[in-house]
mmCIF file of C-alpha atoms in Angstrom:
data_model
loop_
_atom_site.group_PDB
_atom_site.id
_atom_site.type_symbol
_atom_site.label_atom_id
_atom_site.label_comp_id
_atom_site.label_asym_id
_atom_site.label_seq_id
_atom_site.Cartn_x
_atom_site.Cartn_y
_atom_site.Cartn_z
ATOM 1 C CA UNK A 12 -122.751 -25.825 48.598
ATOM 2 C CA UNK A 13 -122.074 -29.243 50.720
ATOM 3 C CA UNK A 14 -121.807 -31.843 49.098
ATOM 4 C CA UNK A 15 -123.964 -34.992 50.130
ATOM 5 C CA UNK A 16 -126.356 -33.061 52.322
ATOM 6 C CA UNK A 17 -129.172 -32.162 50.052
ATOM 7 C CA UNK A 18 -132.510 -35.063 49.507
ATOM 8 C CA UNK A 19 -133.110 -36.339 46.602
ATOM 9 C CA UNK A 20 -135.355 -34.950 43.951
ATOM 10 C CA UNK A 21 -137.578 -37.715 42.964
ATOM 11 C CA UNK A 22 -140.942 -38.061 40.945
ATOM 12 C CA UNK A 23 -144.247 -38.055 43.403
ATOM 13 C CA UNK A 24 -147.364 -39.093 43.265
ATOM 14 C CA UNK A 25 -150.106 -36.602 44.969
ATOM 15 C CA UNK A 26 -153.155 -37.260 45.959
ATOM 16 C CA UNK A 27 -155.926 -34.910 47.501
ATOM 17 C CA UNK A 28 -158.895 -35.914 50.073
ATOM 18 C CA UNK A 29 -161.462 -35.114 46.981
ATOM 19 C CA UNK A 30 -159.790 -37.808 44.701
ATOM 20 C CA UNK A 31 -157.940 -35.640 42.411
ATOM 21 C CA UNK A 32 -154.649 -37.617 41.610
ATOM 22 C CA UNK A 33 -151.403 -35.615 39.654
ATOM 23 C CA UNK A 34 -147.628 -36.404 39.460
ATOM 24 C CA UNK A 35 -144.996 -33.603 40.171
ATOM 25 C CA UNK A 36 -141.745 -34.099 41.822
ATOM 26 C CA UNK A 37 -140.944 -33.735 45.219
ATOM 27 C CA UNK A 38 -138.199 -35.091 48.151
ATOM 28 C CA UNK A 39 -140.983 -38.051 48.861
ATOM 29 C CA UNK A 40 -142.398 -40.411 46.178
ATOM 30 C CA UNK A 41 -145.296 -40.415 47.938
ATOM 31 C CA UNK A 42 -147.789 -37.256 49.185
ATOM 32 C CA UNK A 43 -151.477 -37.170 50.619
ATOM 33 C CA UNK A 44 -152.654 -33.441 50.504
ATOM 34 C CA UNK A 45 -156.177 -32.004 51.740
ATOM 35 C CA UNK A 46 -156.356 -29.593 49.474
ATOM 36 C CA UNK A 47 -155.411 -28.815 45.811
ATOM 37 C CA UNK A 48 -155.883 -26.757 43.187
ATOM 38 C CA UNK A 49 -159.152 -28.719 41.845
ATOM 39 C CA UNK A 50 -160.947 -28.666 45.064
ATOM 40 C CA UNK A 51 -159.688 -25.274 46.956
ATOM 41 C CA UNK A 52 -162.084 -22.354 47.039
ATOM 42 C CA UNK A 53 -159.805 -20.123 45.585
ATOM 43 C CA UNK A 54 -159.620 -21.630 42.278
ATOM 44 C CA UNK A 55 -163.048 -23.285 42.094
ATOM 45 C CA UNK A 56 -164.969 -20.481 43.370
ATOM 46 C CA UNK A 57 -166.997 -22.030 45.635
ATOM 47 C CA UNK A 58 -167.174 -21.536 49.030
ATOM 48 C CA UNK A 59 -167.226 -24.952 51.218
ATOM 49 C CA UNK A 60 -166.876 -23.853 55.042
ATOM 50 C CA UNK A 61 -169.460 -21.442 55.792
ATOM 51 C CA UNK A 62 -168.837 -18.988 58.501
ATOM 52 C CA UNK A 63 -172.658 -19.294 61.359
ATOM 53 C CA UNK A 64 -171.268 -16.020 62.110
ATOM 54 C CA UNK A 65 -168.609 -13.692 62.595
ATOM 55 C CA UNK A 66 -167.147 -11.587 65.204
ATOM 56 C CA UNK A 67 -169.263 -8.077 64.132
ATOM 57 C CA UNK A 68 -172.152 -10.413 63.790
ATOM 58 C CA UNK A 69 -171.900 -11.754 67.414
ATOM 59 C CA UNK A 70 -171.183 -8.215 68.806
ATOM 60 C CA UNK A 71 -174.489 -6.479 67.436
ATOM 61 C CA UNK A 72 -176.456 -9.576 68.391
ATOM 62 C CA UNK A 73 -174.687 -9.362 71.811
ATOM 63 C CA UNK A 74 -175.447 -5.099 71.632
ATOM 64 C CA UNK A 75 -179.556 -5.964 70.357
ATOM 65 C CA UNK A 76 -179.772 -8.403 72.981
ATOM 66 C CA UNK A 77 -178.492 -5.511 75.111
ATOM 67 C CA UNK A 78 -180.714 -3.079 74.020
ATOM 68 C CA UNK A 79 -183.756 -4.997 73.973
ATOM 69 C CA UNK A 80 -183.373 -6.239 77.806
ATOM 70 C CA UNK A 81 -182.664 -2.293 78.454
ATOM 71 C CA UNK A 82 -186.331 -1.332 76.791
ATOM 72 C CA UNK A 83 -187.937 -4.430 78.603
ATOM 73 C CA UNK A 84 -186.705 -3.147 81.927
ATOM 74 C CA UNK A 85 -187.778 0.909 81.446
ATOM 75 C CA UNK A 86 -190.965 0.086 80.570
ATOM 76 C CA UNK A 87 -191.689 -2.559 83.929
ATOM 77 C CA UNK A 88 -190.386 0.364 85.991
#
């Protein structure tokens, strides 16, 4: 390896948008993170962003919608 080319390895400070605070180390002394281990889904278990509604959702609202103005149109005929 080159010599002189690598950052230094220092001790940081992290802190996360929900207040949780840790040290680690890190090329920066200083880190703001949104997420971390005490706040993400993943390991909490809780869900924070909630899908309104996903792509198959839309398509068989889209297909009822469909459907419905289909029967609504047979039976003015």
């Amino acid at each position: 390896m080159k010599a002189k080319i690598h950052p230094k390895y220092v001790p940081a400070h992290v802190r996360c948008t929900c207040g949780n605070e840790f040290m680690t180390r890190a090329t920066q002394e200083e880190l703001h993170i949104e997420v971390c281990s005490n706040c993400h889904p993943f390991y909490t278990g809780r869900q924070k962003l909630m899908d309104t509604g996903g792509r198959v959702e839309r398509f068989q609202r889209r297909i009822a919608k469909g459907r419905l103005h289909a029967t609504q149109s047979r039976t003015a005929q």
